[in-house]
Structures are given as structure tokens and as C-alpha cells.
mmCIF file of N, CA and C in Angstrom:
data_model
loop_
_atom_site.group_PDB
_atom_site.id
_atom_site.type_symbol
_atom_site.label_atom_id
_atom_site.label_comp_id
_atom_site.label_asym_id
_atom_site.label_seq_id
_atom_site.Cartn_x
_atom_site.Cartn_y
_atom_site.Cartn_z
ATOM 1 N N VAL A 631 96.192 98.090 114.460
ATOM 2 C CA VAL A 631 94.466 98.287 115.638
ATOM 3 C C VAL A 631 93.818 99.431 116.166
ATOM 4 N N ALA A 632 94.531 100.537 116.489
ATOM 5 C CA ALA A 632 93.523 101.477 116.331
ATOM 6 C C ALA A 632 92.479 101.942 114.681
ATOM 7 N N ALA A 633 93.723 102.432 113.405
ATOM 8 C CA ALA A 633 93.193 102.509 112.368
ATOM 9 C C ALA A 633 91.492 101.596 112.770
ATOM 10 N N GLY A 634 92.174 99.993 112.387
ATOM 11 C CA GLY A 634 91.198 99.456 112.881
ATOM 12 C C GLY A 634 89.536 99.450 113.415
ATOM 13 N N LEU A 635 90.191 99.884 114.717
ATOM 14 C CA LEU A 635 89.415 99.532 115.370
ATOM 15 C C LEU A 635 88.123 101.319 115.480
ATOM 16 N N THR A 636 89.010 101.664 114.674
ATOM 17 C CA THR A 636 88.262 103.522 114.842
ATOM 18 C C THR A 636 87.141 103.606 113.206
ATOM 19 N N ALA A 637 88.048 102.408 111.810
ATOM 20 C CA ALA A 637 86.634 101.559 110.888
ATOM 21 C C ALA A 637 85.608 101.023 110.942
ATOM 22 N N ILE A 638 85.965 100.803 111.951
ATOM 23 C CA ILE A 638 84.479 99.341 112.702
ATOM 24 C C ILE A 638 83.640 100.378 112.579
ATOM 25 N N LEU A 639 84.650 101.246 114.334
ATOM 26 C CA LEU A 639 83.088 102.731 114.915
ATOM 27 C C LEU A 639 82.847 103.731 113.774
ATOM 28 N N VAL A 640 83.582 104.088 113.232
ATOM 29 C CA VAL A 640 83.411 104.905 111.744
ATOM 30 C C VAL A 640 82.077 104.506 110.950
ATOM 31 N N SER A 641 82.094 102.296 110.389
ATOM 32 C CA SER A 641 81.217 101.908 109.685
ATOM 33 C C SER A 641 79.293 102.229 110.390
ATOM 34 N N ILE A 642 79.903 101.828 111.958
ATOM 35 C CA ILE A 642 78.735 100.819 112.813
ATOM 36 C C ILE A 642 78.024 102.598 112.723
ATOM 37 N N GLY A 643 78.153 104.276 112.715
ATOM 38 C CA GLY A 643 78.238 105.262 113.208
ATOM 39 C C GLY A 643 77.931 105.732 111.549
ATOM 40 N N SER A 644 78.500 106.369 111.071
ATOM 41 C CA SER A 644 77.939 106.812 109.352
ATOM 42 C C SER A 644 76.452 106.026 108.557
ATOM 43 N N VAL A 645 76.256 107.363 108.086
ATOM 44 C CA VAL A 645 74.665 106.890 107.223
ATOM 45 C C VAL A 645 74.706 106.385 106.706
ATOM 46 N N GLY A 646 74.211 106.183 106.182
ATOM 47 C CA GLY A 646 74.199 105.647 104.322
ATOM 48 C C GLY A 646 73.446 105.947 103.539
ATOM 49 N N LEU A 647 74.590 106.433 102.802
ATOM 50 C CA LEU A 647 74.503 108.067 101.493
ATOM 51 C C LEU A 647 75.645 107.004 101.141
ATOM 52 N N PRO A 648 74.779 107.738 99.907
ATOM 53 C CA PRO A 648 76.179 107.506 98.771
ATOM 54 C C PRO A 648 77.964 108.445 98.938
ATOM 55 N N GLY A 649 78.327 107.407 99.207
ATOM 56 C CA GLY A 649 80.125 107.661 99.652
ATOM 57 C C GLY A 649 80.339 108.711 99.133
ATOM 58 N N GLN A 650 80.051 109.354 97.865
ATOM 59 C CA GLN A 650 81.079 110.704 98.216
ATOM 60 C C GLN A 650 81.017 112.173 99.311
ATOM 61 N N VAL A 651 78.863 111.850 100.156
ATOM 62 C CA VAL A 651 78.150 112.151 100.693
ATOM 63 C C VAL A 651 79.600 112.328 102.404
ATOM 64 N N SER A 652 78.988 110.957 102.176
ATOM 65 C CA SER A 652 80.404 110.265 103.006
ATOM 66 C C SER A 652 81.959 110.319 103.749
ATOM 67 N N PHE A 653 82.250 111.280 102.432
ATOM 68 C CA PHE A 653 83.905 110.240 102.203
ATOM 69 C C PHE A 653 84.626 111.020 103.506
ATOM 70 N N PHE A 654 84.886 112.223 103.651
ATOM 71 C CA PHE A 654 85.369 112.727 103.921
ATOM 72 C C PHE A 654 85.049 112.607 106.003
ATOM 73 N N VAL A 655 83.443 112.903 106.254
ATOM 74 C CA VAL A 655 83.211 112.228 107.613
ATOM 75 C C VAL A 655 83.775 110.740 107.775
ATOM 76 N N SER A 656 83.478 109.829 106.890
ATOM 77 C CA SER A 656 84.265 108.428 107.157
ATOM 78 C C SER A 656 85.411 108.245 107.666
ATOM 79 N N ILE A 657 85.766 108.517 107.141
ATOM 80 C CA ILE A 657 87.329 107.645 105.982
ATOM 81 C C ILE A 657 88.829 108.580 106.651
ATOM 82 N N ALA A 658 87.848 110.360 107.330
ATOM 83 C CA ALA A 658 89.545 111.404 107.257
ATOM 84 C C ALA A 658 89.461 110.348 109.558
ATOM 85 N N PRO A 659 88.886 109.898 110.519
ATOM 86 C CA PRO A 659 89.303 109.090 111.080
ATOM 87 C C PRO A 659 91.000 108.085 111.268
ATOM 88 N N ILE A 660 90.146 107.908 109.926
ATOM 89 C CA ILE A 660 91.034 106.262 109.729
ATOM 90 C C ILE A 660 92.551 106.885 109.645
ATOM 91 N N CYS A 661 92.392 108.045 108.349
ATOM 92 C CA CYS A 661 93.826 107.943 107.975
ATOM 93 C C CYS A 661 94.144 108.976 109.500
ATOM 94 N N ILE A 662 93.840 109.585 110.151
ATOM 95 C CA ILE A 662 93.823 110.097 111.426
ATOM 96 C C ILE A 662 94.585 109.282 111.606
ATOM 97 N N ALA A 663 94.136 108.521 112.048
ATOM 98 C CA ALA A 663 95.068 106.778 113.402
ATOM 99 C C ALA A 663 95.943 106.714 112.312
ATOM 100 N N MET A 664 95.679 105.829 110.618
ATOM 101 C CA MET A 664 96.677 105.538 110.782
ATOM 102 C C MET A 664 97.828 106.171 110.284
ATOM 103 N N GLY A 665 97.726 108.160 110.643
ATOM 104 C CA GLY A 665 99.189 108.832 110.058
ATOM 105 C C GLY A 665 98.922 108.818 108.928
ATOM 106 N N VAL A 666 97.509 108.920 107.772
ATOM 107 C CA VAL A 666 97.688 109.369 106.628
ATOM 108 C C VAL A 666 97.356 111.388 106.806
ATOM 109 N N PRO A 667 98.513 111.949 105.223
ATOM 110 C CA PRO A 667 98.044 113.687 105.388
ATOM 111 C C PRO A 667 96.560 113.300 104.539
ATOM 112 N N LEU A 668 96.207 114.002 105.505
ATOM 113 C CA LEU A 668 94.471 114.459 104.824
ATOM 114 C C LEU A 668 94.448 114.820 103.060
ATOM 115 N N GLU A 669 95.867 115.264 103.855
ATOM 116 C CA GLU A 669 95.309 116.105 102.227
ATOM 117 C C GLU A 669 95.970 114.909 100.937
ATOM 118 N N LEU A 670 95.521 113.848 100.433
ATOM 119 C CA LEU A 670 94.846 113.430 99.877
ATOM 120 C C LEU A 670 93.227 112.520 99.815
ATOM 121 N N LEU A 671 93.383 113.608 100.074
ATOM 122 C CA LEU A 671 90.921 112.671 99.990
ATOM 123 C C LEU A 671 90.933 113.100 99.165
ATOM 124 N N PRO A 672 90.592 114.506 98.815
ATOM 125 C CA PRO A 672 90.534 115.016 97.532
ATOM 126 C C PRO A 672 90.592 113.602 96.654
ATOM 127 N N ILE A 673 91.633 113.233 96.469
ATOM 128 C CA ILE A 673 92.615 112.949 95.571
ATOM 129 C C ILE A 673 91.678 111.294 95.738
ATOM 130 N N LEU A 674 91.488 110.678 96.034
ATOM 131 C CA LEU A 674 91.025 109.796 96.705
ATOM 132 C C LEU A 674 89.547 109.857 97.025
ATOM 133 N N LEU A 675 89.392 111.197 96.693
ATOM 134 C CA LEU A 675 87.702 110.681 96.664
ATOM 135 C C LEU A 675 86.870 110.621 94.413
ATOM 136 N N ALA A 676 88.165 111.450 94.425
ATOM 137 C CA ALA A 676 87.930 110.947 92.841
ATOM 138 C C ALA A 676 87.889 110.069 92.508
ATOM 139 N N VAL A 677 88.828 109.188 92.694
ATOM 140 C CA VAL A 677 88.928 107.281 92.619
ATOM 141 C C VAL A 677 88.092 106.729 92.791
ATOM 142 N N GLU A 678 87.444 106.784 94.015
ATOM 143 C CA GLU A 678 86.630 106.445 94.546
ATOM 144 C C GLU A 678 85.451 106.109 94.377
ATOM 145 N N VAL A 679 85.197 107.060 93.309
ATOM 146 C CA VAL A 679 83.635 106.846 92.562
ATOM 147 C C VAL A 679 82.936 105.593 91.715
ATOM 148 N N ILE A 680 84.168 105.470 90.933
ATOM 149 C CA ILE A 680 84.446 104.625 90.273
ATOM 150 C C ILE A 680 83.371 103.075 91.336
ATOM 151 N N PRO A 681 84.403 102.528 92.190
ATOM 152 C CA PRO A 681 83.473 102.125 93.010
ATOM 153 C C PRO A 681 82.417 101.591 93.554
ATOM 154 N N ASP A 682 82.503 102.686 94.160
ATOM 155 C CA ASP A 682 80.822 103.606 94.209
ATOM 156 C C ASP A 682 80.596 103.214 93.272
ATOM 157 N N ILE A 683 80.050 103.448 92.172
ATOM 158 C CA ILE A 683 79.139 103.127 91.313
ATOM 159 C C ILE A 683 79.447 101.649 91.115
ATOM 160 N N PHE A 684 79.463 100.788 90.933
ATOM 161 C CA PHE A 684 79.579 99.136 91.588
ATOM 162 C C PHE A 684 79.252 98.868 92.044
ATOM 163 N N ARG A 685 79.428 99.380 93.429
ATOM 164 C CA ARG A 685 78.270 99.048 95.411
ATOM 165 C C ARG A 685 76.995 99.227 94.651
ATOM 166 N N THR A 686 77.054 100.032 94.656
ATOM 167 C CA THR A 686 75.253 100.858 94.591
ATOM 168 C C THR A 686 75.425 99.479 93.745
ATOM 169 N N LEU A 687 75.161 99.380 92.463
ATOM 170 C CA LEU A 687 74.660 98.490 91.215
ATOM 171 C C LEU A 687 74.320 97.221 92.082
ATOM 172 N N GLY A 688 75.642 96.682 92.279
ATOM 173 C CA GLY A 688 75.421 95.304 93.024
ATOM 174 C C GLY A 688 74.256 95.394 94.121
ATOM 175 N N ASN A 689 74.081 96.442 95.089
ATOM 176 C CA ASN A 689 72.913 96.545 96.197
ATOM 177 C C ASN A 689 71.497 96.515 95.305
ATOM 178 N N VAL A 690 71.753 97.242 93.960
ATOM 179 C CA VAL A 690 70.588 97.277 93.399
ATOM 180 C C VAL A 690 70.277 96.646 93.177
ATOM 181 N N THR A 691 70.632 95.757 92.423
ATOM 182 C CA THR A 691 70.418 94.151 91.981
ATOM 183 C C THR A 691 70.193 93.475 92.977
ATOM 184 N N ALA A 692 70.849 93.348 93.901
ATOM 185 C CA ALA A 692 70.587 91.952 94.967
ATOM 186 C C ALA A 692 69.026 92.550 95.671
ATOM 187 N N ASP A 693 69.206 94.195 95.901
ATOM 188 C CA ASP A 693 67.942 93.952 96.406
ATOM 189 C C ASP A 693 66.304 93.575 95.311
ATOM 190 N N LEU A 694 66.742 94.053 94.757
ATOM 191 C CA LEU A 694 65.508 93.364 92.974
ATOM 192 C C LEU A 694 64.930 92.981 92.979
ATOM 193 N N ALA A 695 66.576 90.995 92.888
ATOM 194 C CA ALA A 695 66.500 89.581 92.770
ATOM 195 C C ALA A 695 66.231 89.745 94.263
ATOM 196 N N VAL A 696 65.834 89.816 95.072
ATOM 197 C CA VAL A 696 65.657 89.518 96.763
ATOM 198 C C VAL A 696 64.033 89.863 96.124
ATOM 199 N N THR A 697 63.072 90.044 95.955
ATOM 200 C CA THR A 697 62.469 90.938 95.660
ATOM 201 C C THR A 697 61.716 90.348 95.134
ATOM 202 N N ARG A 698 61.519 89.497 93.561
ATOM 203 C CA ARG A 698 61.708 88.988 93.071
ATOM 204 C C ARG A 698 61.399 87.816 94.013
ATOM 205 N N ILE A 699 62.771 87.601 94.617
ATOM 206 C CA ILE A 699 62.666 85.655 94.856
ATOM 207 C C ILE A 699 61.276 86.059 95.566
ATOM 208 N N VAL A 700 60.864 86.727 97.373
ATOM 209 C CA VAL A 700 60.387 86.678 98.191
ATOM 210 C C VAL A 700 58.595 87.246 97.356
ATOM 211 N N GLN A 701 58.437 87.855 96.161
ATOM 212 C CA GLN A 701 57.372 88.294 95.989
ATOM 213 C C GLN A 701 56.257 86.476 94.993
ATOM 214 N N GLY A 702 57.780 85.902 94.111
ATOM 215 C CA GLY A 702 57.403 83.908 93.923
ATOM 216 C C GLY A 702 57.048 84.895 92.531
ATOM 217 N N GLY A 703 57.336 83.703 92.705
ATOM 218 C CA GLY A 703 57.108 83.659 89.777
ATOM 219 C C GLY A 703 55.745 83.250 90.018
ATOM 220 N N ASP A 704 55.339 84.515 88.845
ATOM 221 C CA ASP A 704 54.063 83.738 89.024
ATOM 222 C C ASP A 704 53.727 84.292 87.583
#
């Protein structure tokens, strides 16, 4: 419960930058609340790059699709 509440607060307060920039700032408080050792964070950062690429690709594709829909089909 503490980790969930911490995750909610961190996600509301974190900046919208790529995952690598804000990874430690956003994940460290959650790990501390769960009792997970912080020494594992660099390993998680190395693995997190791949899902981050696909999240970014999905966000950009959705933005382009909505822009095209709003623009109308000329």
C-alpha cells in the first residue's frame, strides 16, 4: 500500500522527460517504500531502455494519428 501511494505521488510530480532522465528520481522512492535494494537500479535502467522506446513510439504515433484526425481528411 505504501509503495502504491508513493508511486501515485511520484507519477503526479514527475516531469515528462524520457525514462532515463527521471528514472532514479521516480523509481527510488518506490523501491525504498518496498524495501528493495537501490543497488539494483542501474541494472533496471539498462533493461528499461527497451520498453521506453516502445512507449515513446506509441505516444508519438498516437499524437500523429489524433492530429491527422482532428485536421480532417483533405
